[in-house]
Amino acid sequence: MSPSSAPASLPSPDQIASYQASKQRLLPLLAAGSTRERLAALMLQDGLPDDARNAQLVALLLAGDAAEPALASQALAACARWPDCPREQVLVATAALARDDAYLQLLRLRLSAPEAQEAAWVAAVQAPYYVDAFESQLEVLMAATAPLATSPANDLLRTVEAFAIISAMGMSDVDTIRQRCPATTRVTERVRQCRQLLLRMADSPTHASAGVGMVLLLRQALSPAEAALWRQQLRQLYWQAALAAPRQDAEPGYAQQVTRLGERNAYVWLLRQHGLPLSPPSHWQPGQPTGY
């Protein structure tokens, strides 16, 4: 273990209070800043009623800033939760950015009129890539809170908070995918569409999206050999995540590696930093101790 990978001490109550005070001083500056800074301010602000947050996210999008993926994904999810959302305006505003991105297309499907949903689904299936917003949203938060990284404790606190905020957002497109991709081994046009989309998900840089894609491909496996392949892929994903989890907060710059490389490649980077194996032993199953 290198000196830089030694476990960081937990911040004291005084350090936590100091960080919170500094954050409260920063928020008004972010709220008057660029699109990305205003988005970060909304993400960091505690106690804002859901409808107010949703309305502000949509307003920020419609102000002409729809080209920011982190904002587009949040505004689309906010619009689905907000009864008064001007859905048609949001769909128009996000059309260009979503053209090649299956993730954004699936979020747009939830806002589409019933008669337009099949076309939205086909657009998602045909999109050349699937990139959820985990890394882009993390990058927004880490860039906005850089002025708070005045000490190791503050840097740790802002990093932990950023991961917590984004992880709590969940995946807004999963229900749509599960509804349209039932478990089956019979090849139909819908199954072909699902597999085309799920293969892109399984290749996602983000753990959650890749995991969902692999699990659903396992559910639709067309042979025992294919099922075994996806089980092995899932084991490796879960193994790397299990080894990375207790080491992430203690590794300086880990969040920046996630935004630069993607979450799954950041696992690989972190495990190599610690000299840990990238693949599990043959006997290991998810949920078991790793032994490291």
PDB file of C-alpha atoms in Angstrom:
ATOM      1  CA  MET A   1       0.000   0.000   0.000  1.00  0.00           C
ATOM      2  CA  SER A   2       1.412   3.347  -1.017  1.00  0.00           C
ATOM      3  CA  PRO A   3       1.512   6.256   1.484  1.00  0.00           C
ATOM      4  CA  SER A   4      -1.202   8.044  -0.501  1.00  0.00           C
ATOM      5  CA  SER A   5      -3.550   5.095  -0.030  1.00  0.00           C
ATOM      6  CA  ALA A   6      -3.382   5.059   3.755  1.00  0.00           C
ATOM      7  CA  PRO A   7      -6.866   5.399   5.277  1.00  0.00           C
ATOM      8  CA  ALA A   8      -7.882   9.007   5.903  1.00  0.00           C
ATOM      9  CA  SER A   9      -8.990   9.916   9.412  1.00  0.00           C
ATOM     10  CA  LEU A  10     -12.662  10.721   9.807  1.00  0.00           C
ATOM     11  CA  PRO A  11     -13.480  14.441   9.992  1.00  0.00           C
ATOM     12  CA  SER A  12     -14.239  15.722  13.479  1.00  0.00           C
ATOM     13  CA  PRO A  13     -17.557  17.413  14.384  1.00  0.00           C
ATOM     14  CA  ASP A  14     -15.783  20.780  14.261  1.00  0.00           C
ATOM     15  CA  GLN A  15     -14.442  20.043  10.788  1.00  0.00           C
ATOM     16  CA  ILE A  16     -17.899  18.992   9.600  1.00  0.00           C
ATOM     17  CA  ALA A  17     -19.423  22.200  11.010  1.00  0.00           C
ATOM     18  CA  SER A  18     -16.712  24.286   9.329  1.00  0.00           C
ATOM     19  CA  TYR A  19     -17.347  22.559   5.995  1.00  0.00           C
ATOM     20  CA  GLN A  20     -21.092  23.163   6.236  1.00  0.00           C
ATOM     21  CA  ALA A  21     -20.549  26.840   7.053  1.00  0.00           C
ATOM     22  CA  SER A  22     -18.218  27.221   4.080  1.00  0.00           C
ATOM     23  CA  LYS A  23     -20.740  25.506   1.818  1.00  0.00           C
ATOM     24  CA  GLN A  24     -23.521  27.847   2.930  1.00  0.00           C
ATOM     25  CA  ARG A  25     -21.317  30.816   2.010  1.00  0.00           C
ATOM     26  CA  LEU A  26     -20.571  29.287  -1.390  1.00  0.00           C
ATOM     27  CA  LEU A  27     -24.161  28.464  -2.388  1.00  0.00           C
ATOM     28  CA  PRO A  28     -25.283  32.057  -3.143  1.00  0.00           C
ATOM     29  CA  LEU A  29     -22.232  32.517  -5.390  1.00  0.00           C
ATOM     30  CA  LEU A  30     -23.035  29.316  -7.275  1.00  0.00           C
ATOM     31  CA  ALA A  31     -26.722  30.271  -7.596  1.00  0.00           C
ATOM     32  CA  ALA A  32     -25.686  33.431  -9.474  1.00  0.00           C
ATOM     33  CA  GLY A  33     -23.052  31.750 -11.622  1.00  0.00           C
ATOM     34  CA  SER A  34     -22.898  29.705 -14.808  1.00  0.00           C
ATOM     35  CA  THR A  35     -25.398  27.038 -15.797  1.00  0.00           C
ATOM     36  CA  ARG A  36     -23.255  24.316 -14.259  1.00  0.00           C
ATOM     37  CA  GLU A  37     -22.797  26.309 -11.060  1.00  0.00           C
ATOM     38  CA  ARG A  38     -26.514  26.972 -10.764  1.00  0.00           C
ATOM     39  CA  LEU A  39     -27.189  23.279 -11.293  1.00  0.00           C
ATOM     40  CA  ALA A  40     -24.680  22.433  -8.558  1.00  0.00           C
ATOM     41  CA  ALA A  41     -26.342  24.927  -6.210  1.00  0.00           C
ATOM     42  CA  LEU A  42     -29.694  23.194  -6.707  1.00  0.00           C
ATOM     43  CA  MET A  43     -28.122  19.798  -6.098  1.00  0.00           C
ATOM     44  CA  LEU A  44     -26.374  20.974  -2.918  1.00  0.00           C
ATOM     45  CA  GLN A  45     -29.228  22.973  -1.440  1.00  0.00           C
ATOM     46  CA  ASP A  46     -30.905  21.240   1.516  1.00  0.00           C
ATOM     47  CA  GLY A  47     -34.556  21.585   2.446  1.00  0.00           C
ATOM     48  CA  LEU A  48     -35.859  22.843  -0.914  1.00  0.00           C
ATOM     49  CA  PRO A  49     -39.399  21.489  -1.553  1.00  0.00           C
ATOM     50  CA  ASP A  50     -39.505  18.937  -4.344  1.00  0.00           C
ATOM     51  CA  ASP A  51     -41.822  20.930  -6.611  1.00  0.00           C
ATOM     52  CA  ALA A  52     -39.683  24.052  -6.191  1.00  0.00           C
ATOM     53  CA  ARG A  53     -36.520  22.132  -7.067  1.00  0.00           C
ATOM     54  CA  ASN A  54     -38.207  20.489 -10.044  1.00  0.00           C
ATOM     55  CA  ALA A  55     -39.523  23.827 -11.289  1.00  0.00           C
ATOM     56  CA  GLN A  56     -36.099  25.447 -11.017  1.00  0.00           C
ATOM     57  CA  LEU A  57     -34.393  22.606 -12.870  1.00  0.00           C
ATOM     58  CA  VAL A  58     -36.895  22.872 -15.719  1.00  0.00           C
ATOM     59  CA  ALA A  59     -36.593  26.667 -15.794  1.00  0.00           C
ATOM     60  CA  LEU A  60     -32.799  26.390 -15.990  1.00  0.00           C
ATOM     61  CA  LEU A  61     -33.143  24.007 -18.935  1.00  0.00           C
ATOM     62  CA  LEU A  62     -35.639  26.210 -20.761  1.00  0.00           C
ATOM     63  CA  ALA A  63     -33.458  29.273 -20.291  1.00  0.00           C
ATOM     64  CA  GLY A  64     -31.447  27.979 -23.232  1.00  0.00           C
ATOM     65  CA  ASP A  65     -29.017  25.649 -21.482  1.00  0.00           C
ATOM     66  CA  ALA A  66     -30.267  22.322 -22.827  1.00  0.00           C
ATOM     67  CA  ALA A  67     -26.850  21.405 -24.244  1.00  0.00           C
ATOM     68  CA  GLU A  68     -25.529  20.442 -20.785  1.00  0.00           C
ATOM     69  CA  PRO A  69     -26.081  16.651 -20.372  1.00  0.00           C
ATOM     70  CA  ALA A  70     -26.068  16.780 -16.563  1.00  0.00           C
ATOM     71  CA  LEU A  71     -28.813  19.416 -16.634  1.00  0.00           C
ATOM     72  CA  ALA A  72     -30.845  17.789 -19.411  1.00  0.00           C
ATOM     73  CA  SER A  73     -31.066  14.480 -17.570  1.00  0.00           C
ATOM     74  CA  GLN A  74     -32.045  16.119 -14.298  1.00  0.00           C
ATOM     75  CA  ALA A  75     -34.612  18.388 -15.929  1.00  0.00           C
ATOM     76  CA  LEU A  76     -36.209  15.477 -17.796  1.00  0.00           C
ATOM     77  CA  ALA A  77     -36.469  13.487 -14.556  1.00  0.00           C
ATOM     78  CA  ALA A  78     -37.785  16.564 -12.708  1.00  0.00           C
ATOM     79  CA  CYS A  79     -40.422  17.160 -15.382  1.00  0.00           C
ATOM     80  CA  ALA A  80     -41.745  13.610 -14.967  1.00  0.00           C
ATOM     81  CA  ARG A  81     -42.176  14.246 -11.216  1.00  0.00           C
ATOM     82  CA  TRP A  82     -43.734  17.720 -11.514  1.00  0.00           C
ATOM     83  CA  PRO A  83     -47.439  17.870 -12.455  1.00  0.00           C
ATOM     84  CA  ASP A  84     -47.204  21.418 -13.838  1.00  0.00           C
ATOM     85  CA  CYS A  85     -44.208  20.775 -16.076  1.00  0.00           C
ATOM     86  CA  PRO A  86     -44.487  22.141 -19.641  1.00  0.00           C
ATOM     87  CA  ARG A  87     -43.669  18.764 -21.134  1.00  0.00           C
ATOM     88  CA  GLU A  88     -43.768  19.721 -24.787  1.00  0.00           C
ATOM     89  CA  GLN A  89     -41.299  22.559 -24.225  1.00  0.00           C
ATOM     90  CA  VAL A  90     -38.946  20.233 -22.375  1.00  0.00           C
ATOM     91  CA  LEU A  91     -39.159  17.639 -25.144  1.00  0.00           C
ATOM     92  CA  VAL A  92     -38.376  20.257 -27.783  1.00  0.00           C
ATOM     93  CA  ALA A  93     -35.487  21.654 -25.728  1.00  0.00           C
ATOM     94  CA  THR A  94     -33.828  18.250 -25.306  1.00  0.00           C
ATOM     95  CA  ALA A  95     -34.428  16.814 -28.790  1.00  0.00           C
ATOM     96  CA  ALA A  96     -31.037  17.697 -30.284  1.00  0.00           C
ATOM     97  CA  LEU A  97     -28.945  16.586 -27.309  1.00  0.00           C
ATOM     98  CA  ALA A  98     -30.848  13.290 -26.993  1.00  0.00           C
ATOM     99  CA  ARG A  99     -30.569  12.341 -30.646  1.00  0.00           C
ATOM    100  CA  ASP A 100     -27.629   9.957 -30.158  1.00  0.00           C
ATOM    101  CA  ASP A 101     -28.105   9.092 -26.464  1.00  0.00           C
ATOM    102  CA  ALA A 102     -30.367   6.182 -25.514  1.00  0.00           C
ATOM    103  CA  TYR A 103     -30.422   7.268 -21.861  1.00  0.00           C
ATOM    104  CA  LEU A 104     -31.872  10.691 -22.629  1.00  0.00           C
ATOM    105  CA  GLN A 105     -34.274   9.165 -25.146  1.00  0.00           C
ATOM    106  CA  LEU A 106     -35.650   6.869 -22.451  1.00  0.00           C
ATOM    107  CA  LEU A 107     -36.156   9.833 -20.124  1.00  0.00           C
ATOM    108  CA  ARG A 108     -37.982  11.635 -22.934  1.00  0.00           C
ATOM    109  CA  LEU A 109     -40.212   8.581 -23.466  1.00  0.00           C
ATOM    110  CA  ARG A 110     -41.649   9.063 -19.969  1.00  0.00           C
ATOM    111  CA  LEU A 111     -42.807  12.557 -20.970  1.00  0.00           C
ATOM    112  CA  SER A 112     -44.172  11.599 -24.369  1.00  0.00           C
ATOM    113  CA  ALA A 113     -47.853  11.269 -25.177  1.00  0.00           C
ATOM    114  CA  PRO A 114     -49.016   7.616 -25.345  1.00  0.00           C
ATOM    115  CA  GLU A 115     -49.197   7.674 -29.137  1.00  0.00           C
ATOM    116  CA  ALA A 116     -45.586   8.926 -29.342  1.00  0.00           C
ATOM    117  CA  GLN A 117     -44.018   6.475 -26.905  1.00  0.00           C
ATOM    118  CA  GLU A 118     -43.286   3.692 -29.382  1.00  0.00           C
ATOM    119  CA  ALA A 119     -41.393   6.122 -31.608  1.00  0.00           C
ATOM    120  CA  ALA A 120     -39.457   7.323 -28.563  1.00  0.00           C
ATOM    121  CA  TRP A 121     -38.616   3.713 -27.692  1.00  0.00           C
ATOM    122  CA  VAL A 122     -37.342   3.042 -31.229  1.00  0.00           C
ATOM    123  CA  ALA A 123     -35.243   6.221 -31.034  1.00  0.00           C
ATOM    124  CA  ALA A 124     -33.690   4.937 -27.808  1.00  0.00           C
ATOM    125  CA  VAL A 125     -32.972   1.525 -29.324  1.00  0.00           C
ATOM    126  CA  GLN A 126     -31.368   3.050 -32.398  1.00  0.00           C
ATOM    127  CA  ALA A 127     -29.261   5.601 -30.519  1.00  0.00           C
ATOM    128  CA  PRO A 128     -25.548   4.798 -30.946  1.00  0.00           C
ATOM    129  CA  TYR A 129     -24.641   5.061 -27.272  1.00  0.00           C
ATOM    130  CA  TYR A 130     -26.053   4.922 -23.747  1.00  0.00           C
ATOM    131  CA  VAL A 131     -24.449   7.330 -21.276  1.00  0.00           C
ATOM    132  CA  ASP A 132     -26.225   7.972 -18.006  1.00  0.00           C
ATOM    133  CA  ALA A 133     -25.503  11.174 -16.110  1.00  0.00           C
ATOM    134  CA  PHE A 134     -23.518   9.790 -13.157  1.00  0.00           C
ATOM    135  CA  GLU A 135     -20.079  10.960 -14.257  1.00  0.00           C
ATOM    136  CA  SER A 136     -21.232  14.280 -15.736  1.00  0.00           C
ATOM    137  CA  GLN A 137     -23.193  15.177 -12.600  1.00  0.00           C
ATOM    138  CA  LEU A 138     -20.282  14.211 -10.378  1.00  0.00           C
ATOM    139  CA  GLU A 139     -17.999  16.420 -12.456  1.00  0.00           C
ATOM    140  CA  VAL A 140     -20.435  19.349 -12.058  1.00  0.00           C
ATOM    141  CA  LEU A 141     -20.444  18.974  -8.279  1.00  0.00           C
ATOM    142  CA  MET A 142     -16.696  18.477  -7.915  1.00  0.00           C
ATOM    143  CA  ALA A 143     -15.913  21.512 -10.094  1.00  0.00           C
ATOM    144  CA  ALA A 144     -18.404  23.725  -8.243  1.00  0.00           C
ATOM    145  CA  THR A 145     -17.166  22.719  -4.795  1.00  0.00           C
ATOM    146  CA  ALA A 146     -13.455  23.018  -5.632  1.00  0.00           C
ATOM    147  CA  PRO A 147     -13.213  26.235  -3.530  1.00  0.00           C
ATOM    148  CA  LEU A 148     -14.185  24.140  -0.492  1.00  0.00           C
ATOM    149  CA  ALA A 149     -11.201  21.804  -0.831  1.00  0.00           C
ATOM    150  CA  THR A 150      -9.064  23.895   1.510  1.00  0.00           C
ATOM    151  CA  SER A 151      -8.031  20.925   3.670  1.00  0.00           C
ATOM    152  CA  PRO A 152      -7.987  17.115   3.433  1.00  0.00           C
ATOM    153  CA  ALA A 153     -11.071  16.981   5.680  1.00  0.00           C
ATOM    154  CA  ASN A 154     -13.016  19.415   3.501  1.00  0.00           C
ATOM    155  CA  ASP A 155     -11.975  17.587   0.347  1.00  0.00           C
ATOM    156  CA  LEU A 156     -13.152  14.307   1.845  1.00  0.00           C
ATOM    157  CA  LEU A 157     -16.474  15.808   2.948  1.00  0.00           C
ATOM    158  CA  ARG A 158     -17.261  17.395  -0.413  1.00  0.00           C
ATOM    159  CA  THR A 159     -16.386  14.160  -2.206  1.00  0.00           C
ATOM    160  CA  VAL A 160     -18.547  11.992   0.058  1.00  0.00           C
ATOM    161  CA  GLU A 161     -21.429  14.459  -0.264  1.00  0.00           C
ATOM    162  CA  ALA A 162     -21.160  14.525  -4.059  1.00  0.00           C
ATOM    163  CA  PHE A 163     -21.287  10.727  -4.331  1.00  0.00           C
ATOM    164  CA  ALA A 164     -24.198  10.578  -1.870  1.00  0.00           C
ATOM    165  CA  ILE A 165     -26.238  13.169  -3.762  1.00  0.00           C
ATOM    166  CA  ILE A 166     -25.814  11.479  -7.123  1.00  0.00           C
ATOM    167  CA  SER A 167     -26.343   7.954  -5.807  1.00  0.00           C
ATOM    168  CA  ALA A 168     -29.620   9.064  -4.182  1.00  0.00           C
ATOM    169  CA  MET A 169     -30.974  10.216  -7.539  1.00  0.00           C
ATOM    170  CA  GLY A 170     -31.335   6.662  -8.785  1.00  0.00           C
ATOM    171  CA  MET A 171     -31.885   5.605 -12.393  1.00  0.00           C
ATOM    172  CA  SER A 172     -34.989   7.178 -13.875  1.00  0.00           C
ATOM    173  CA  ASP A 173     -35.089   4.953 -16.960  1.00  0.00           C
ATOM    174  CA  VAL A 174     -34.981   1.512 -15.347  1.00  0.00           C
ATOM    175  CA  ASP A 175     -38.739   1.041 -14.924  1.00  0.00           C
ATOM    176  CA  THR A 176     -39.276   1.783 -18.616  1.00  0.00           C
ATOM    177  CA  ILE A 177     -36.648  -0.770 -19.614  1.00  0.00           C
ATOM    178  CA  ARG A 178     -37.987  -3.460 -17.291  1.00  0.00           C
ATOM    179  CA  GLN A 179     -41.542  -2.967 -18.551  1.00  0.00           C
ATOM    180  CA  ARG A 180     -40.481  -3.269 -22.165  1.00  0.00           C
ATOM    181  CA  CYS A 181     -37.909  -6.041 -21.721  1.00  0.00           C
ATOM    182  CA  PRO A 182     -39.576  -9.016 -20.025  1.00  0.00           C
ATOM    183  CA  ALA A 183     -37.759 -12.238 -19.216  1.00  0.00           C
ATOM    184  CA  THR A 184     -37.936 -14.532 -22.229  1.00  0.00           C
ATOM    185  CA  THR A 185     -35.861 -16.873 -24.352  1.00  0.00           C
ATOM    186  CA  ARG A 186     -38.134 -16.488 -27.398  1.00  0.00           C
ATOM    187  CA  VAL A 187     -36.674 -14.187 -30.027  1.00  0.00           C
ATOM    188  CA  THR A 188     -39.156 -11.508 -31.080  1.00  0.00           C
ATOM    189  CA  GLU A 189     -38.700  -8.036 -32.537  1.00  0.00           C
ATOM    190  CA  ARG A 190     -39.118  -6.577 -29.053  1.00  0.00           C
ATOM    191  CA  VAL A 191     -36.454  -8.931 -27.673  1.00  0.00           C
ATOM    192  CA  ARG A 192     -34.087  -7.903 -30.480  1.00  0.00           C
ATOM    193  CA  GLN A 193     -34.731  -4.260 -29.625  1.00  0.00           C
ATOM    194  CA  CYS A 194     -34.135  -4.902 -25.938  1.00  0.00           C
ATOM    195  CA  ARG A 195     -30.911  -6.765 -26.510  1.00  0.00           C
ATOM    196  CA  GLN A 196     -29.613  -3.995 -28.769  1.00  0.00           C
ATOM    197  CA  LEU A 197     -30.248  -1.442 -26.015  1.00  0.00           C
ATOM    198  CA  LEU A 198     -29.113  -3.653 -23.130  1.00  0.00           C
ATOM    199  CA  LEU A 199     -25.784  -4.405 -24.780  1.00  0.00           C
ATOM    200  CA  ARG A 200     -25.090  -0.664 -24.803  1.00  0.00           C
ATOM    201  CA  MET A 201     -26.118  -0.462 -21.153  1.00  0.00           C
ATOM    202  CA  ALA A 202     -23.842  -3.362 -20.224  1.00  0.00           C
ATOM    203  CA  ASP A 203     -20.971  -1.419 -21.780  1.00  0.00           C
ATOM    204  CA  SER A 204     -21.785   1.702 -19.724  1.00  0.00           C
ATOM    205  CA  PRO A 205     -18.946   3.354 -17.769  1.00  0.00           C
ATOM    206  CA  THR A 206     -21.260   3.524 -14.746  1.00  0.00           C
ATOM    207  CA  HIS A 207     -21.650   0.586 -12.362  1.00  0.00           C
ATOM    208  CA  ALA A 208     -25.427   0.870 -11.913  1.00  0.00           C
ATOM    209  CA  SER A 209     -26.272   1.093 -15.610  1.00  0.00           C
ATOM    210  CA  ALA A 210     -23.862  -1.673 -16.575  1.00  0.00           C
ATOM    211  CA  GLY A 211     -25.225  -3.885 -13.812  1.00  0.00           C
ATOM    212  CA  VAL A 212     -28.837  -3.401 -14.893  1.00  0.00           C
ATOM    213  CA  GLY A 213     -27.905  -4.124 -18.492  1.00  0.00           C
ATOM    214  CA  MET A 214     -26.068  -7.320 -17.541  1.00  0.00           C
ATOM    215  CA  VAL A 215     -28.837  -8.545 -15.231  1.00  0.00           C
ATOM    216  CA  LEU A 216     -31.502  -8.058 -17.901  1.00  0.00           C
ATOM    217  CA  LEU A 217     -29.332  -9.673 -20.563  1.00  0.00           C
ATOM    218  CA  LEU A 218     -28.914 -12.633 -18.216  1.00  0.00           C
ATOM    219  CA  ARG A 219     -32.697 -12.731 -17.906  1.00  0.00           C
ATOM    220  CA  GLN A 220     -32.948 -12.823 -21.714  1.00  0.00           C
ATOM    221  CA  ALA A 221     -30.007 -15.171 -22.340  1.00  0.00           C
ATOM    222  CA  LEU A 222     -30.609 -17.337 -25.389  1.00  0.00           C
ATOM    223  CA  SER A 223     -28.268 -20.174 -24.360  1.00  0.00           C
ATOM    224  CA  PRO A 224     -26.560 -21.580 -21.245  1.00  0.00           C
ATOM    225  CA  ALA A 225     -23.241 -20.291 -22.595  1.00  0.00           C
ATOM    226  CA  GLU A 226     -24.574 -16.755 -22.888  1.00  0.00           C
ATOM    227  CA  ALA A 227     -26.046 -16.931 -19.383  1.00  0.00           C
ATOM    228  CA  ALA A 228     -22.679 -18.080 -18.029  1.00  0.00           C
ATOM    229  CA  LEU A 229     -20.965 -15.169 -19.781  1.00  0.00           C
ATOM    230  CA  TRP A 230     -23.223 -12.573 -18.151  1.00  0.00           C
ATOM    231  CA  ARG A 231     -22.924 -14.224 -14.728  1.00  0.00           C
ATOM    232  CA  GLN A 232     -19.149 -13.978 -15.009  1.00  0.00           C
ATOM    233  CA  GLN A 233     -19.341 -10.342 -16.138  1.00  0.00           C
ATOM    234  CA  LEU A 234     -21.553  -9.536 -13.154  1.00  0.00           C
ATOM    235  CA  ARG A 235     -19.234 -11.336 -10.739  1.00  0.00           C
ATOM    236  CA  GLN A 236     -16.303  -9.274 -11.959  1.00  0.00           C
ATOM    237  CA  LEU A 237     -18.272  -6.018 -11.713  1.00  0.00           C
ATOM    238  CA  TYR A 238     -19.412  -6.806  -8.166  1.00  0.00           C
ATOM    239  CA  TRP A 239     -15.929  -7.981  -7.165  1.00  0.00           C
ATOM    240  CA  GLN A 240     -14.288  -4.781  -8.312  1.00  0.00           C
ATOM    241  CA  ALA A 241     -16.973  -2.672  -6.633  1.00  0.00           C
ATOM    242  CA  ALA A 242     -16.615  -4.611  -3.362  1.00  0.00           C
ATOM    243  CA  LEU A 243     -12.840  -4.116  -3.307  1.00  0.00           C
ATOM    244  CA  ALA A 244     -13.092  -0.449  -4.291  1.00  0.00           C
ATOM    245  CA  ALA A 245     -15.844   0.541  -1.832  1.00  0.00           C
ATOM    246  CA  PRO A 246     -13.790   0.719   1.403  1.00  0.00           C
ATOM    247  CA  ARG A 247     -10.899   2.473  -0.364  1.00  0.00           C
ATOM    248  CA  GLN A 248     -12.640   5.176  -2.387  1.00  0.00           C
ATOM    249  CA  ASP A 249     -12.910   7.874   0.263  1.00  0.00           C
ATOM    250  CA  ALA A 250      -9.321   7.376   1.397  1.00  0.00           C
ATOM    251  CA  GLU A 251      -7.827   7.777  -2.083  1.00  0.00           C
ATOM    252  CA  PRO A 252      -7.078  11.422  -2.943  1.00  0.00           C
ATOM    253  CA  GLY A 253      -8.430  12.362  -6.353  1.00  0.00           C
ATOM    254  CA  TYR A 254     -10.647   9.294  -6.735  1.00  0.00           C
ATOM    255  CA  ALA A 255     -13.728  11.343  -7.692  1.00  0.00           C
ATOM    256  CA  GLN A 256     -11.720  13.097 -10.393  1.00  0.00           C
ATOM    257  CA  GLN A 257     -10.673   9.707 -11.756  1.00  0.00           C
ATOM    258  CA  VAL A 258     -14.354   8.712 -11.941  1.00  0.00           C
ATOM    259  CA  THR A 259     -15.224  11.831 -13.934  1.00  0.00           C
ATOM    260  CA  ARG A 260     -12.205  11.352 -16.223  1.00  0.00           C
ATOM    261  CA  LEU A 261     -12.277   7.569 -16.741  1.00  0.00           C
ATOM    262  CA  GLY A 262     -15.819   6.534 -15.824  1.00  0.00           C
ATOM    263  CA  GLU A 263     -16.785   4.707 -12.645  1.00  0.00           C
ATOM    264  CA  ARG A 264     -15.887   1.197 -13.789  1.00  0.00           C
ATOM    265  CA  ASN A 265     -12.483   2.204 -15.127  1.00  0.00           C
ATOM    266  CA  ALA A 266     -11.895   4.128 -11.895  1.00  0.00           C
ATOM    267  CA  TYR A 267     -12.395   0.842 -10.019  1.00  0.00           C
ATOM    268  CA  VAL A 268      -9.607  -0.656 -12.112  1.00  0.00           C
ATOM    269  CA  TRP A 269      -7.368   2.361 -11.490  1.00  0.00           C
ATOM    270  CA  LEU A 270      -7.999   2.181  -7.735  1.00  0.00           C
ATOM    271  CA  LEU A 271      -7.405  -1.566  -7.459  1.00  0.00           C
ATOM    272  CA  ARG A 272      -4.152  -1.239  -9.366  1.00  0.00           C
ATOM    273  CA  GLN A 273      -3.117   1.558  -7.001  1.00  0.00           C
ATOM    274  CA  HIS A 274      -3.519  -0.943  -4.160  1.00  0.00           C
ATOM    275  CA  GLY A 275      -2.096  -3.977  -5.981  1.00  0.00           C
ATOM    276  CA  LEU A 276      -5.413  -5.859  -5.784  1.00  0.00           C
ATOM    277  CA  PRO A 277      -6.695  -8.462  -8.273  1.00  0.00           C
ATOM    278  CA  LEU A 278      -9.128  -7.255 -10.925  1.00  0.00           C
ATOM    279  CA  SER A 279     -10.924 -10.610 -11.202  1.00  0.00           C
ATOM    280  CA  PRO A 280     -12.446 -12.729  -8.432  1.00  0.00           C
ATOM    281  CA  PRO A 281     -11.224 -16.191  -7.496  1.00  0.00           C
ATOM    282  CA  SER A 282     -13.324 -18.994  -8.942  1.00  0.00           C
ATOM    283  CA  HIS A 283     -15.083 -19.768  -5.642  1.00  0.00           C
ATOM    284  CA  TRP A 284     -16.149 -16.181  -4.859  1.00  0.00           C
ATOM    285  CA  GLN A 285     -19.766 -15.102  -5.173  1.00  0.00           C
ATOM    286  CA  PRO A 286     -21.288 -11.627  -4.702  1.00  0.00           C
ATOM    287  CA  GLY A 287     -22.093 -10.932  -1.070  1.00  0.00           C
ATOM    288  CA  GLN A 288     -19.212 -13.009   0.251  1.00  0.00           C
ATOM    289  CA  PRO A 289     -16.160 -11.381   1.911  1.00  0.00           C
ATOM    290  CA  THR A 290     -13.396 -10.629  -0.569  1.00  0.00           C
ATOM    291  CA  GLY A 291     -10.568 -11.515   1.808  1.00  0.00           C
ATOM    292  CA  TYR A 292      -8.810  -8.185   1.143  1.00  0.00           C
TER     293      TYR A 292
END
